[in-house]
XYZ file of C-alpha atoms in Angstrom:
302
model
C 42.333 -35.817 -98.509
C 39.038 -34.961 -97.307
C 40.183 -36.081 -93.518
C 43.442 -33.482 -93.840
C 40.528 -30.273 -94.066
C 38.420 -31.399 -91.038
C 39.080 -33.449 -87.696
C 36.135 -35.447 -87.160
C 37.096 -36.364 -83.838
C 36.564 -32.778 -82.735
C 33.409 -31.591 -83.454
C 32.295 -28.451 -81.626
C 29.270 -26.737 -82.938
C 26.650 -27.938 -85.567
C 24.032 -25.722 -87.281
C 21.435 -26.473 -89.686
C 20.771 -24.049 -92.424
C 17.912 -24.321 -95.293
C 17.551 -22.895 -98.920
C 14.344 -22.047 -100.081
C 13.355 -21.829 -104.075
C 13.454 -18.134 -103.998
C 17.293 -18.582 -102.914
C 16.489 -17.028 -99.526
C 18.855 -18.948 -96.397
C 17.811 -19.335 -93.086
C 19.386 -20.958 -90.061
C 16.903 -23.694 -88.027
C 17.405 -23.806 -84.324
C 17.960 -27.288 -83.167
C 18.774 -29.229 -79.939
C 21.904 -31.093 -79.314
C 19.889 -34.282 -79.965
C 20.203 -34.298 -83.405
C 23.747 -33.662 -83.248
C 24.588 -37.499 -83.574
C 22.480 -37.855 -86.812
C 24.448 -34.790 -88.235
C 27.601 -36.291 -87.482
C 26.553 -39.958 -88.658
C 25.693 -38.317 -92.096
C 28.799 -36.642 -92.176
C 30.848 -39.751 -91.329
C 28.715 -41.605 -94.057
C 29.368 -39.675 -96.750
C 32.931 -39.145 -96.203
C 33.204 -43.178 -95.850
C 31.066 -43.541 -99.633
C 33.434 -40.719 -101.053
C 36.787 -42.868 -99.726
C 35.441 -46.140 -100.250
C 35.488 -45.140 -104.176
C 38.859 -47.085 -106.227
C 41.450 -44.306 -108.176
C 43.129 -41.296 -107.764
C 41.606 -38.006 -106.872
C 40.480 -35.685 -110.104
C 39.667 -32.787 -110.755
C 35.501 -32.285 -111.290
C 35.143 -31.519 -115.128
C 32.316 -30.391 -116.726
C 32.498 -32.809 -120.104
C 32.891 -36.089 -118.019
C 30.118 -38.080 -117.134
C 30.028 -39.554 -113.763
C 28.941 -42.548 -112.244
C 29.511 -44.084 -108.340
C 32.991 -44.783 -108.431
C 34.979 -41.855 -109.301
C 36.532 -39.664 -106.486
C 36.008 -36.143 -107.337
C 36.739 -33.031 -106.149
C 36.925 -28.741 -107.176
C 39.104 -26.250 -105.745
C 36.334 -24.163 -104.296
C 37.371 -21.009 -105.754
C 36.110 -22.519 -109.103
C 33.507 -19.803 -110.085
C 30.701 -22.334 -111.367
C 30.512 -23.289 -107.502
C 30.308 -19.959 -106.581
C 26.774 -20.483 -104.546
C 28.384 -23.639 -102.895
C 31.299 -21.322 -101.943
C 29.521 -19.139 -100.707
C 27.471 -21.112 -98.216
C 30.728 -22.341 -96.773
C 32.153 -18.457 -96.654
C 28.865 -17.395 -95.024
C 28.999 -15.760 -91.238
C 25.493 -15.161 -90.544
C 21.534 -16.306 -91.985
C 18.453 -15.375 -90.064
C 16.426 -17.913 -87.707
C 13.172 -19.539 -89.277
C 10.940 -19.210 -86.585
C 8.168 -20.826 -89.011
C 9.762 -23.875 -90.432
C 6.886 -25.722 -90.794
C 5.283 -23.142 -93.048
C 8.041 -23.079 -95.036
C 9.072 -26.632 -95.342
C 7.351 -27.390 -98.629
C 9.377 -24.444 -100.265
C 12.439 -25.893 -98.859
C 15.422 -26.608 -102.214
C 17.997 -27.999 -100.243
C 19.476 -28.040 -96.560
C 22.711 -27.578 -95.292
C 24.550 -28.376 -91.833
C 27.667 -26.678 -90.734
C 30.472 -28.455 -88.414
C 33.338 -26.212 -86.948
C 35.743 -28.476 -85.150
C 38.506 -27.560 -82.610
C 40.604 -25.898 -84.894
C 37.706 -23.867 -85.851
C 37.821 -25.233 -89.208
C 34.360 -25.621 -90.933
C 32.678 -28.645 -93.345
C 29.383 -28.231 -94.877
C 27.335 -30.962 -95.721
C 24.554 -30.251 -98.587
C 21.593 -32.689 -99.515
C 18.885 -31.696 -101.662
C 15.418 -31.806 -99.689
C 13.350 -34.495 -101.357
C 13.114 -36.612 -98.676
C 13.221 -33.699 -95.546
C 9.864 -32.569 -96.753
C 8.358 -36.047 -97.756
C 7.131 -37.217 -94.614
C 4.969 -34.047 -94.241
C 1.905 -35.054 -95.604
C 2.508 -37.947 -93.288
C 1.383 -36.254 -90.401
C -1.399 -38.557 -88.062
C -0.027 -40.950 -89.739
C 3.130 -42.037 -87.741
C 2.852 -44.127 -84.478
C 5.575 -44.164 -81.510
C 5.543 -47.311 -78.688
C 5.461 -46.143 -75.401
C 5.317 -48.912 -72.578
C 3.967 -51.373 -75.401
C 1.098 -48.571 -76.541
C 0.846 -47.576 -79.738
C 0.490 -43.427 -79.648
C -0.108 -41.487 -82.855
C 2.322 -38.555 -83.318
C 0.194 -35.536 -84.145
C 2.861 -33.224 -84.883
C 4.731 -32.328 -88.043
C 7.811 -35.216 -88.288
C 10.960 -34.931 -90.631
C 13.251 -37.166 -91.609
C 17.301 -36.108 -92.663
C 18.757 -38.476 -95.270
C 21.797 -41.217 -94.438
C 24.416 -39.061 -96.101
C 25.157 -35.714 -97.937
C 24.806 -35.218 -101.838
C 28.429 -33.277 -100.996
C 30.911 -32.042 -98.771
C 32.599 -28.172 -99.017
C 35.574 -27.619 -97.221
C 38.200 -24.704 -96.770
C 39.957 -25.626 -99.706
C 37.926 -28.301 -101.626
C 34.443 -29.511 -102.591
C 34.336 -33.291 -102.857
C 31.563 -34.843 -104.848
C 29.112 -37.807 -103.606
C 26.007 -37.149 -106.058
C 27.197 -35.332 -109.164
C 23.583 -34.067 -110.795
C 22.392 -33.471 -107.039
C 25.600 -31.018 -106.433
C 25.304 -29.616 -109.787
C 21.822 -28.666 -109.113
C 22.720 -27.075 -105.633
C 25.685 -25.262 -107.343
C 22.694 -24.087 -110.331
C 25.339 -24.258 -112.764
C 22.983 -24.933 -115.770
C 22.565 -20.928 -115.972
C 26.460 -19.950 -115.623
C 27.536 -22.803 -118.072
C 26.254 -20.971 -121.567
C 27.794 -17.539 -120.437
C 31.454 -18.723 -119.175
C 31.661 -20.787 -122.578
C 30.996 -17.858 -124.117
C 33.733 -16.088 -122.338
C 35.916 -19.093 -122.140
C 35.620 -19.520 -126.451
C 38.068 -16.351 -127.619
C 41.220 -17.936 -124.940
C 40.633 -21.625 -126.700
C 40.601 -19.523 -130.375
C 43.490 -17.553 -129.589
C 45.554 -21.093 -128.639
C 43.923 -23.305 -131.398
C 44.741 -21.023 -134.269
C 43.936 -23.706 -136.921
C 40.769 -23.445 -136.091
C 37.783 -21.689 -136.132
C 35.347 -21.428 -133.094
C 33.303 -17.971 -134.216
C 30.360 -20.308 -135.239
C 30.118 -21.947 -131.576
C 29.066 -18.549 -130.076
C 26.090 -18.845 -131.822
C 22.739 -19.435 -129.764
C 25.040 -21.157 -127.069
C 22.396 -21.109 -124.768
C 20.743 -23.697 -126.280
C 23.520 -26.388 -126.809
C 24.279 -27.051 -122.743
C 26.293 -30.013 -123.587
C 28.658 -27.827 -126.188
C 28.841 -25.191 -123.528
C 30.254 -27.392 -121.095
C 32.891 -28.915 -123.580
C 34.376 -25.567 -124.495
C 34.751 -24.848 -120.885
C 35.958 -28.179 -120.019
C 38.647 -27.561 -122.956
C 39.235 -24.217 -122.200
C 40.974 -25.617 -118.532
C 43.183 -28.254 -120.329
C 46.793 -26.849 -119.755
C 48.085 -28.418 -123.054
C 45.989 -26.317 -126.073
C 49.096 -24.229 -127.326
C 50.813 -27.940 -128.071
C 47.901 -29.183 -129.748
C 49.398 -30.760 -133.266
C 47.110 -29.314 -136.149
C 48.023 -32.487 -138.456
C 46.957 -35.193 -135.905
C 43.860 -33.081 -134.652
C 42.779 -32.816 -138.592
C 43.214 -36.834 -138.722
C 41.231 -37.723 -135.897
C 38.900 -35.086 -136.788
C 38.608 -36.677 -140.553
C 38.367 -40.102 -138.929
C 35.725 -38.979 -136.976
C 33.627 -37.331 -140.356
C 34.149 -34.122 -138.763
C 33.955 -32.102 -142.526
C 35.031 -28.451 -142.676
C 33.553 -25.748 -145.172
C 36.371 -24.032 -145.748
C 39.406 -26.802 -146.852
C 42.844 -24.935 -147.672
C 42.241 -21.802 -145.468
C 44.507 -21.593 -142.527
C 41.645 -21.089 -139.799
C 39.246 -24.228 -140.346
C 35.338 -23.548 -139.762
C 33.658 -27.442 -139.335
C 30.102 -27.762 -140.609
C 27.660 -26.848 -138.008
C 26.636 -30.483 -137.389
C 29.687 -31.443 -136.845
C 30.470 -29.113 -133.768
C 29.940 -30.899 -131.028
C 31.794 -34.160 -132.555
C 35.144 -31.835 -133.256
C 34.900 -30.400 -129.205
C 34.802 -34.342 -128.264
C 38.259 -34.871 -130.821
C 39.962 -32.084 -128.617
C 38.753 -33.022 -125.460
C 40.333 -36.890 -126.102
C 36.813 -38.296 -126.378
C 36.788 -39.500 -129.498
C 39.202 -42.255 -130.865
C 39.637 -44.989 -133.554
C 39.531 -48.667 -133.160
C 41.970 -50.627 -135.033
C 42.034 -53.634 -133.426
C 40.371 -56.207 -135.723
C 41.405 -56.504 -139.582
C 38.224 -54.925 -140.490
C 37.856 -51.320 -140.967
C 38.455 -48.640 -138.470
C 35.927 -48.041 -136.092
C 35.052 -44.492 -134.826
C 34.273 -44.517 -130.999
C 33.278 -41.813 -128.218
C 34.080 -41.459 -124.524
C 30.975 -39.967 -122.565
C 33.467 -40.941 -119.551
C 36.925 -41.107 -119.170
C 40.264 -41.919 -116.771
C 43.706 -41.082 -117.478
C 45.503 -44.488 -116.901
C 48.348 -44.011 -113.996
C 50.163 -47.394 -115.500
């Protein structure tokens, strides 16, 4: 899937960029000798993602990912606007004082172009890049079997990227790092608030008005709301089935018998997990039914 968006065998240009904690972005002049290191990082990232098992799945805010899923998001997804802009941007100013700004670097990125002028951008949090700066005068090199101290500042790049940004899609290697770089935490509450009316219009037998209150203080609930809003079958939710599942999970409603049910405040997150297929009841034994929840799930293809 990634290989269809970029030709790894015909990379014609490399650019190194950094983003400071302030949000300002710069290009850092590089010598051709570092190109092979960047190529290795790109290859290692793609290889690590492709060796994961299972089908490609689209990124969901409500999913807790491990390191076994192959996950992508369309670059057009609104919550990843910052990542998309990294790919879209044409020009950044050069940074002439890299060493002085090194401790202010939030993440770095490498822009690759192939012979067809397609672009792929690798991004990585700058933890390791900065970690060697304080070790100045403690690094040594061997020349003619003699040890010499390295007096100039030394920086170390990582072995791979946290993720890749292509023309069409964003591909995830380290999910939490990519969410951090995309700065999505500050966007989720606003996105959830905007999605609630659309959810309520399709799941008309439930009252979602109470979910807006202080949504910014409940990021997990906000994530579920945004994820649910993207489900293609909300208007097909069966009222009797949803309410039966909710009851089995202990969800209570404060206005039983009314056409638009409002759940108890304590059960709001639980109800959303029912709507997002993250709650189920096990009846595999002769004992009483046992409720379960899934922080991560994958639909079976067979």
